[in-house]
Short mmCIF file of C-alpha atoms in Angstrom, two decimals:
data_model
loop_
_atom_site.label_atom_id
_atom_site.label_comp_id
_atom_site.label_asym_id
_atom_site.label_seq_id
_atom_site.Cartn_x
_atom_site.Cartn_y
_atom_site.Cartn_z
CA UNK A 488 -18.31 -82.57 -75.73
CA UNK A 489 -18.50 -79.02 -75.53
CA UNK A 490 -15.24 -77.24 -77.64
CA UNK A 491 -14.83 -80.46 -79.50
CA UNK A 492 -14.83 -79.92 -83.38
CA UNK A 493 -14.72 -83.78 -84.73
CA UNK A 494 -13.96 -83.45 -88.54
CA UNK A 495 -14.00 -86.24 -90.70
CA UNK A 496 -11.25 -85.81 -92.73
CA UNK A 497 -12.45 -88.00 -95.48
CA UNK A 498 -10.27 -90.19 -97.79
CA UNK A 499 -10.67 -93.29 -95.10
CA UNK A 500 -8.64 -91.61 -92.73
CA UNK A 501 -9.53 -91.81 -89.12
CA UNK A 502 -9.71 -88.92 -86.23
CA UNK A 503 -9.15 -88.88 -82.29
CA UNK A 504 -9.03 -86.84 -79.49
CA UNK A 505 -5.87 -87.66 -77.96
CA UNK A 506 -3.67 -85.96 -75.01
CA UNK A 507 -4.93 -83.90 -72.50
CA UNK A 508 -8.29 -83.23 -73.46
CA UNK A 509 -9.17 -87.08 -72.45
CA UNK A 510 -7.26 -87.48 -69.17
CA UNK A 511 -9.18 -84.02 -68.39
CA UNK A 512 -12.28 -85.64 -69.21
CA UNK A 513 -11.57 -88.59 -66.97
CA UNK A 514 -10.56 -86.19 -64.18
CA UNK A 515 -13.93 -85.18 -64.33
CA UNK A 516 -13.36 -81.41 -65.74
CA UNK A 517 -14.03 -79.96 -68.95
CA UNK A 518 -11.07 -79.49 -71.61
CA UNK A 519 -10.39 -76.61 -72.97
CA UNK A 520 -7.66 -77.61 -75.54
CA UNK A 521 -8.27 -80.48 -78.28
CA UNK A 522 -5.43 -81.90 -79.78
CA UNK A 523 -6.45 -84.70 -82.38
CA UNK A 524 -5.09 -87.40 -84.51
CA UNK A 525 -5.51 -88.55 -87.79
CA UNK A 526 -5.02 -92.20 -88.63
CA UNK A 527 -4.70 -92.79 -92.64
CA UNK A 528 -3.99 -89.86 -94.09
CA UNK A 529 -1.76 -87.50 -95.73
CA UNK A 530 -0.41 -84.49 -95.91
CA UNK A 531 -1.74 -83.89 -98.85
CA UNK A 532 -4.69 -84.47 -98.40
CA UNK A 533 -5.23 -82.32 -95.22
CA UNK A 534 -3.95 -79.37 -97.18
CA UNK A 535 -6.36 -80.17 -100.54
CA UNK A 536 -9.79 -80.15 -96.97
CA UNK A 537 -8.07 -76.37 -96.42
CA UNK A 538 -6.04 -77.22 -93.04
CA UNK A 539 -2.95 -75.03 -92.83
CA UNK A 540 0.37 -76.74 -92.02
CA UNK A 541 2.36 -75.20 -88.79
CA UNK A 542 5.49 -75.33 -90.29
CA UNK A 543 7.45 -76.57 -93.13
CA UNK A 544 8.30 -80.21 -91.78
CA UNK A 545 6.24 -81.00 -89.26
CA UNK A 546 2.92 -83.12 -89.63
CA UNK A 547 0.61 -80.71 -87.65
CA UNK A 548 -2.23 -78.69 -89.33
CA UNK A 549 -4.57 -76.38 -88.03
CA UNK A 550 -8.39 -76.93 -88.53
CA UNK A 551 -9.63 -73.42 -90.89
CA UNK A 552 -12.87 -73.28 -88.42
CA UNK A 553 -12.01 -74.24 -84.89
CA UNK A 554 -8.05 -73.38 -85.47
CA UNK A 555 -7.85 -76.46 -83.53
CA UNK A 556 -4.30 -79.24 -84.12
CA UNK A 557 -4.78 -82.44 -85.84
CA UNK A 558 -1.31 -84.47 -86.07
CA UNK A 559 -0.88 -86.80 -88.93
CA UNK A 560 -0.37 -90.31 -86.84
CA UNK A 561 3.63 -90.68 -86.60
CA UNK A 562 6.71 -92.16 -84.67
CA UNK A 563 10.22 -90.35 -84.35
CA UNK A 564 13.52 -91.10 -83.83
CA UNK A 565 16.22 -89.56 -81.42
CA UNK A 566 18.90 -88.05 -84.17
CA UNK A 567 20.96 -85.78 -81.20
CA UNK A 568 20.80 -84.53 -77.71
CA UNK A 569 18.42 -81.54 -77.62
CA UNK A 570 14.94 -81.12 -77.52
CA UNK A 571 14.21 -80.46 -81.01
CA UNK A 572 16.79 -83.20 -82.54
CA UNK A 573 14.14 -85.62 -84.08
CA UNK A 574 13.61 -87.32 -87.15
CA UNK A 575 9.46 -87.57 -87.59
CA UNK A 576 7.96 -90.47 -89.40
CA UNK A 577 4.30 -89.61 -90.54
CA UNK A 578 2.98 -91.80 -92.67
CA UNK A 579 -1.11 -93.08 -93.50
CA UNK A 580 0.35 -96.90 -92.59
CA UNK A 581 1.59 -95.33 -88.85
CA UNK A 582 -1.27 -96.81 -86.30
CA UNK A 583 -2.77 -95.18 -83.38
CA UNK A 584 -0.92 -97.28 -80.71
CA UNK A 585 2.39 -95.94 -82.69
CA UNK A 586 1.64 -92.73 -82.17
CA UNK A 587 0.67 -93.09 -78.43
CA UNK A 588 3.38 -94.90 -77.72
CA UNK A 589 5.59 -91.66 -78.35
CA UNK A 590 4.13 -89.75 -75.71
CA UNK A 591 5.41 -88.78 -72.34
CA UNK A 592 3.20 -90.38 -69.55
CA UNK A 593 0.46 -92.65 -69.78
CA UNK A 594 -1.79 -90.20 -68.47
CA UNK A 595 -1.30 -88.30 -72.08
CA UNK A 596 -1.61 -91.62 -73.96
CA UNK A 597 -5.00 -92.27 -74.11
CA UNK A 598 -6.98 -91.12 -76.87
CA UNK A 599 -11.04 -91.11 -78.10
CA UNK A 600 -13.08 -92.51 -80.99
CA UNK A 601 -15.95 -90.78 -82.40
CA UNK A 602 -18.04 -92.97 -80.47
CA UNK A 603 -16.72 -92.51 -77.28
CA UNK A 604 -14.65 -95.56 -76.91
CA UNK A 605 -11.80 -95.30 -74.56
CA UNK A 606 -7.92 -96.23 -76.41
CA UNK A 607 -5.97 -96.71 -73.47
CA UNK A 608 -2.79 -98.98 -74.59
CA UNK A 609 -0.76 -98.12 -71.43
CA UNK A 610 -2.84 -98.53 -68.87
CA UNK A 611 -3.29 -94.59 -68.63
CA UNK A 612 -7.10 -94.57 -66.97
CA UNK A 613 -5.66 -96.70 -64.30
CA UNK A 614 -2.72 -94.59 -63.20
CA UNK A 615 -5.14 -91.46 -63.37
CA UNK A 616 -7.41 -93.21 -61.18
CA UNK A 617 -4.06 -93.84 -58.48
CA UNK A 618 -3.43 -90.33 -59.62
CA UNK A 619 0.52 -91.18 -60.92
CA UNK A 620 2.36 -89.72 -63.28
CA UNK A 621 4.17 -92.88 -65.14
CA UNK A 622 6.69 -92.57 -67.87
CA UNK A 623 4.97 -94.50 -71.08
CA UNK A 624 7.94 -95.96 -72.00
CA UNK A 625 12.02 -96.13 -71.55
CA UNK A 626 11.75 -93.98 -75.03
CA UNK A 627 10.99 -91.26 -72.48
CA UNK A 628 14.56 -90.40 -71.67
CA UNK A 629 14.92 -89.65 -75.62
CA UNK A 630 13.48 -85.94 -74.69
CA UNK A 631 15.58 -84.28 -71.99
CA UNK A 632 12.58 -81.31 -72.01
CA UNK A 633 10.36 -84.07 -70.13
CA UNK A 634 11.99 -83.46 -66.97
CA UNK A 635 10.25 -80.05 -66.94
CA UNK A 636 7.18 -81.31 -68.13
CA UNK A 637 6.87 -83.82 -65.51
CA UNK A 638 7.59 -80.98 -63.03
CA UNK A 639 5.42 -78.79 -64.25
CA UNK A 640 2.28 -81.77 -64.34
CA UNK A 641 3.10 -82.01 -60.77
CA UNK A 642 2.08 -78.25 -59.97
CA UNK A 643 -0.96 -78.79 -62.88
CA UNK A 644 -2.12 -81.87 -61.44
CA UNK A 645 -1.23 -81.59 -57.14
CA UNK A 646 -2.73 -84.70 -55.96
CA UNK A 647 -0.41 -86.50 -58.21
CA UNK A 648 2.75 -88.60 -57.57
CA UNK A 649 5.74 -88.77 -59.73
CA UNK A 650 6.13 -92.91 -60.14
CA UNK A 651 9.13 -94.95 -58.32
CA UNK A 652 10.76 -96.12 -61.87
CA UNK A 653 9.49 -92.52 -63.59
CA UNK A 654 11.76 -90.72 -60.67
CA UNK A 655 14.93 -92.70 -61.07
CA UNK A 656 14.31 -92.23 -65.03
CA UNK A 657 14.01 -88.38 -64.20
CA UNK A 658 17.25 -88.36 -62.21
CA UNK A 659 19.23 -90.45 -64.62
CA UNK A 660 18.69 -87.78 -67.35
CA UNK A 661 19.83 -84.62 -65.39
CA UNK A 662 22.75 -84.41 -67.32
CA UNK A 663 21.25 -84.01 -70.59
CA UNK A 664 19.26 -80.92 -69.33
CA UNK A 665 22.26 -78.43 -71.25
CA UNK A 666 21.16 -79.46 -74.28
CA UNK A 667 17.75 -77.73 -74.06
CA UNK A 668 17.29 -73.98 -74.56
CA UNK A 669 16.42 -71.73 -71.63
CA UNK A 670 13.20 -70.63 -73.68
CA UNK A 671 11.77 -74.31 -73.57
CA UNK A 672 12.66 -74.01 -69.79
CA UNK A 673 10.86 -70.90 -69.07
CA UNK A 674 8.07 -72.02 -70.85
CA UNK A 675 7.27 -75.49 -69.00
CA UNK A 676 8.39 -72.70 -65.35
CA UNK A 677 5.59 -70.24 -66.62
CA UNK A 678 3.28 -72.89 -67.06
CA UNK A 679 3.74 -73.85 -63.85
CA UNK A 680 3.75 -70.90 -62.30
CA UNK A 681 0.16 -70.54 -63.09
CA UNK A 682 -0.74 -73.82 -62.10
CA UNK A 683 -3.03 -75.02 -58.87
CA UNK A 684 0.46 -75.42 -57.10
CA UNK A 685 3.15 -74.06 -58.16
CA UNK A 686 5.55 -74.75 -55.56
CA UNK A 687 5.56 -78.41 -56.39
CA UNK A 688 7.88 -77.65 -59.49
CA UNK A 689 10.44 -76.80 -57.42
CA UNK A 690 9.89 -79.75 -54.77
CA UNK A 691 9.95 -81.90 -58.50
CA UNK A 692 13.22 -80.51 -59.74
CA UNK A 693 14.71 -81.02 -55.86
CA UNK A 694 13.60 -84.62 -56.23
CA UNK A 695 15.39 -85.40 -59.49
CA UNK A 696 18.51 -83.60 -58.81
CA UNK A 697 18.01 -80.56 -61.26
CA UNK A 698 21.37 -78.31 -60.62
CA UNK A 699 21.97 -77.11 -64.45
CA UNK A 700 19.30 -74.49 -64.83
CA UNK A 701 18.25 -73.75 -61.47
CA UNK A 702 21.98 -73.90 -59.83
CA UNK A 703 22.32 -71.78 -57.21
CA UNK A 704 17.97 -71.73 -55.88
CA UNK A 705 17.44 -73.13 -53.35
CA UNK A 706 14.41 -75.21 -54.13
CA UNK A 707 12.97 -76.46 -51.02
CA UNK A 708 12.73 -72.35 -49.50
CA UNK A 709 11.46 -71.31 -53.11
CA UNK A 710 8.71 -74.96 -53.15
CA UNK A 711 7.80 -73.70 -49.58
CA UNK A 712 7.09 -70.40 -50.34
CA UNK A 713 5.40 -70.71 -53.72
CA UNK A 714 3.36 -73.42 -51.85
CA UNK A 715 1.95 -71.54 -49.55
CA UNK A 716 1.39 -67.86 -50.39
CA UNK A 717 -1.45 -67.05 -52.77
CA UNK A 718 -0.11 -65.24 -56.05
CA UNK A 719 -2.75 -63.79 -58.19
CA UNK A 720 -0.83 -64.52 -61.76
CA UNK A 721 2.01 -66.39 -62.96
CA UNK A 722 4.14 -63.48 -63.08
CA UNK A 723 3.86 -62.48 -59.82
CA UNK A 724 4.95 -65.91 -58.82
CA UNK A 725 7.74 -65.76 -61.14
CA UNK A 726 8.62 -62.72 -59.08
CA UNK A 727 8.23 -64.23 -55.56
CA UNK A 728 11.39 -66.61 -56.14
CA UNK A 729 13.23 -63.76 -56.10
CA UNK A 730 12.23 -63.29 -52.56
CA UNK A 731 13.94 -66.63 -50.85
CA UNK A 732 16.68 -66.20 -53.08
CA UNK A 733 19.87 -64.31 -54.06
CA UNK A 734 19.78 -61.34 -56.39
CA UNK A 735 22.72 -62.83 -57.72
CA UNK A 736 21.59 -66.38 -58.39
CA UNK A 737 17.98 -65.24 -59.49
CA UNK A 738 19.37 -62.90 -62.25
CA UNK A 739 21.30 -65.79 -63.40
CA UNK A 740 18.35 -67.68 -63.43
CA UNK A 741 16.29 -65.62 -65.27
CA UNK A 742 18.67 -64.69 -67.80
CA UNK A 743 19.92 -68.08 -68.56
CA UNK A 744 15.75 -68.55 -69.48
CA UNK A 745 15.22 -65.87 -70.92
CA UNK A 746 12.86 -64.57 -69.39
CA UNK A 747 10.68 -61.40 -70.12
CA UNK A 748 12.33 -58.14 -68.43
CA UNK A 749 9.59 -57.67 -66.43
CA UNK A 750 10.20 -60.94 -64.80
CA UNK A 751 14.14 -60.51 -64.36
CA UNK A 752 14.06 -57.25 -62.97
CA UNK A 753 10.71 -57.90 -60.93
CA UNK A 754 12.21 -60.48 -59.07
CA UNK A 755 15.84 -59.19 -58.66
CA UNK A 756 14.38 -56.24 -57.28
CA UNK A 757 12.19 -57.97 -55.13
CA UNK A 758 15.37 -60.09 -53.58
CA UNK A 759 17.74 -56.90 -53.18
CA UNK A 760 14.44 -54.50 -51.81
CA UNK A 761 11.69 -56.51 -50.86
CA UNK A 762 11.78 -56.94 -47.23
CA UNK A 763 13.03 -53.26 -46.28
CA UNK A 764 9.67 -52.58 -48.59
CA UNK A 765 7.57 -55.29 -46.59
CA UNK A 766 8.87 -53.08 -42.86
CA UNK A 767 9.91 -49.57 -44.06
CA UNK A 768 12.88 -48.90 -41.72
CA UNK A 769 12.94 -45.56 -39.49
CA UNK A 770 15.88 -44.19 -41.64
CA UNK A 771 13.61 -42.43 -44.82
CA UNK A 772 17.12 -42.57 -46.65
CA UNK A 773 17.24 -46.47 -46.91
CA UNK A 774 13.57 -46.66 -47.94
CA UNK A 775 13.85 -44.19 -50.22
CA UNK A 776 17.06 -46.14 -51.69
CA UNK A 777 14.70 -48.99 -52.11
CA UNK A 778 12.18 -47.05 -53.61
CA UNK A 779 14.37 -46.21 -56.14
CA UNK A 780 15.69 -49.34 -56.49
CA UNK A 781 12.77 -50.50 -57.71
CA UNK A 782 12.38 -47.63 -60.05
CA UNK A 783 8.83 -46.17 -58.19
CA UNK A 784 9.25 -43.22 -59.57
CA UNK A 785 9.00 -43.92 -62.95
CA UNK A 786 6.16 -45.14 -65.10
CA UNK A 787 7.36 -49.08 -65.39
CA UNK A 788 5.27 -52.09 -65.86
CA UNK A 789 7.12 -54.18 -62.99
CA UNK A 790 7.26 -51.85 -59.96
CA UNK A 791 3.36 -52.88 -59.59
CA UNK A 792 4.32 -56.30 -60.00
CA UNK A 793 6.99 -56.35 -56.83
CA UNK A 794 4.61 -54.65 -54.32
CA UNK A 795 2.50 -57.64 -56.22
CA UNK A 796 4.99 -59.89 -54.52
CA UNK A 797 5.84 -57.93 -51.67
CA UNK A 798 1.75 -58.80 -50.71
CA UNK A 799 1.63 -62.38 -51.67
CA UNK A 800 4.98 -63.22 -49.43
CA UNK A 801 3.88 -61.16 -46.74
CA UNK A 802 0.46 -61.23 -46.79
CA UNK A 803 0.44 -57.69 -45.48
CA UNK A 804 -1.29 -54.88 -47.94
CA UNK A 805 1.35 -52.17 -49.30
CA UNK A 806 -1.40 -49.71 -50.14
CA UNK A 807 0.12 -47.03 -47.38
CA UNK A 808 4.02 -47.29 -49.49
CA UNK A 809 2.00 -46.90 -52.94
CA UNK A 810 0.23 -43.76 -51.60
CA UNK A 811 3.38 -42.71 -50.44
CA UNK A 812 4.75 -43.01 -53.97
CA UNK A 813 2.19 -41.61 -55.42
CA UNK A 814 2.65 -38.13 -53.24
CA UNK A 815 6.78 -38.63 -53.62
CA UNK A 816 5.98 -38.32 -57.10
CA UNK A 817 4.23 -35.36 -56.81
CA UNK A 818 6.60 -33.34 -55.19
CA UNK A 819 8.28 -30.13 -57.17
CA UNK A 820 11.62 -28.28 -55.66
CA UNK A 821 12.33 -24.89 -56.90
CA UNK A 822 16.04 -25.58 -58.33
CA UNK A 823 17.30 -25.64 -62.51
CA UNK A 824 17.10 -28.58 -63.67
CA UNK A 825 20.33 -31.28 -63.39
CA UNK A 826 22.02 -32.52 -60.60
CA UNK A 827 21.30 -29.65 -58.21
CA UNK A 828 17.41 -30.23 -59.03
CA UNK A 829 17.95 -33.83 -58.25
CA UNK A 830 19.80 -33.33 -55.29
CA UNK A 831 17.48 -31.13 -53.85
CA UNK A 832 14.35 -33.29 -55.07
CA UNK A 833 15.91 -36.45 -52.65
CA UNK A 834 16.39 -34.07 -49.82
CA UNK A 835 12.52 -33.13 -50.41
CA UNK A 836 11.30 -36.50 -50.68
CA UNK A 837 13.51 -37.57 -47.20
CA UNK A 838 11.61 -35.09 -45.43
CA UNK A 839 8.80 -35.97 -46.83
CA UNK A 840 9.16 -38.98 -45.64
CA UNK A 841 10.12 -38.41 -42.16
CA UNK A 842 7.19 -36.30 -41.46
CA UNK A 843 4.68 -38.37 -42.86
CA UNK A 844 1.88 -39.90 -40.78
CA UNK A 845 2.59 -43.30 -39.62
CA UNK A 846 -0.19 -45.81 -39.30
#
């Protein structure tokens, strides 16, 4: 398999590839992450082969060559209500079907020999085959973070369904979704965002119920859009919610995640200014308002990425407004500088923009 980097750890410890690498080979595509398990083993001992530990307490260790994870075999325990509250058992007696049985859904519980052979406890081959994503077990609930993840398979994996029994699950744990920081959040929302389809993490989280994080969106407008206009990155997508949605409610939003500044700012300007961008009004004082509103005239690194947005919601081009910036920039008034330059500098750029050509 082409990435794969088996290592025999030695010691009579066993390894397999585990997770998403296998239900990506039985999709028929080509992984590009490897996530292993070792069977047998210590820590110890995976330190004394030269693996490096990721972090203090927790049984995963990087591979020195390939920088590729290998997971001691292990089980954990719920010990509170957030994400991260878990007591992890890792131990060389913990078996392979332990370990799976820990994971999310049974597409993500299968795992590999060295020879190929297929370890599919919970029926995981068949439900990729029916194309379902199936909880693994009722031990699912434990991990209120799942809720996203599930969301955000849905816009990896499109042709998917979210299970009868995994749904109801879903929707009986939207209460426990304040426990979980808006960092974990964002992340499973960016992932999504540059998925196949992103818009079906929204339609997900309007299924189960989700009102604690994304209070306030309205998730069918932001599923349709997302769904059907073509953004070339995550962020820009990230951006286009802003443009079915409240500035309001989308800066709440995105600082409740967390989110970059780019990404706050891109798509709260993009809700208060996009549209008069996407049909410049007659009056050059209100597009010049917007303009500035999305801070055109200085060097930024998300004014690019609302025009960005402006052009995947649209589907119009906004090359004639960014040549227009570029010569509104340009322009020089002969005043001292402070507010009387600045006032003067507006009134240059209005007539600028009332005598420009139109298209």
């Amino acid at each position: 398999m082409t990435g794969a980097s088996w290592v025999d750890v030695g010691g009579g410890a066993t390894t397999y590839l585990v997770g998403g690498a296998v239900r990506d080979q039985l999709l028929g595509g080509e992984p590009t992450e490897f996530d292993w398990v070792v069977v047998g083993s210590t820590p110890e001992e995976l330190l004394a082969r030269g693996f490096n530990q990721v972090g203090r307490d927790f049984p995963v260790f990087l591979e020195p060559q390939s920088g590729q994870q290998y997971a001691l075999a292990r089980t954990e325990r719920r010990t509170g209500p957030g994400h991260a509250d878990f007591v992890c058992h890792a131990a060389p007696d913990v078996t392979l079907e332990e370990d799976l049985a820990r994971r999310d859904l049974t597409i993500n519980a299968m795992a590999r020999d060295r020879d190929g052979t297929l370890i599919d406890p919970h029926n995981g081959q068949r439900d990729v085959d029916d194309r379902v994503l199936r909880h693994v077990s009722p031990a699912f609930a434990e991990d209120p973070l799942r809720v996203f993840r599930v969301a955000r398979f849905a816009a990896q994996l499109p042709d998917f369904g979210i299970a009868d029994d995994t749904l109801a699950l879903l929707r009986s744990m939207v209460d426990e979704l304040s426990a979980l920081s808006g960092e974990r959040v964002f992340s499973e929302l960016q992932k999504a965002a540059g998925s196949p389809r992103p818009g079906r993490f929204f339609e997900a989280l309007h299924a189960i119920g989700e009102h604690h994080w994304f209070g306030g969106i309205d998730l069918p407008a932001t599923a349709g859009l997302l769904g059907s206009a073509a953004f070339a990155d995550d962020a820009t997508a990230l951006v286009g919610v802003g443009w079915v949605n409240d500035a309001r409610a989308t800066a709440r939003l995105y600082r409740n995640l967390r989110a970059p500044r780019r990404i706050l700012r891109g798509a709260v300007a993009l809700s208060r200014h996009g549209r008069t961008l996407a049909r410049p009004p007659a009056d050059a004082e209100t597009l010049l308002d917007a303009l500035a509103g999305i801070d055109a005239f200085r060097r930024n690194d998300f004014t690019d990425t609302v025009f960005d947005g402006v052009e995947a919601c649209t589907g119009e081009s906004m090359a004639g407004t960014r040549r227009l910036i570029d010569q509104l920039r340009g322009l020089r008034v002969d005043a001292q500088p402070g507010p009387d330059y600045g006032a003067a500098l507006r009134r240059r750029r209005i007539e600028w923009i009332r005598n420009r050509p139109r298209p």
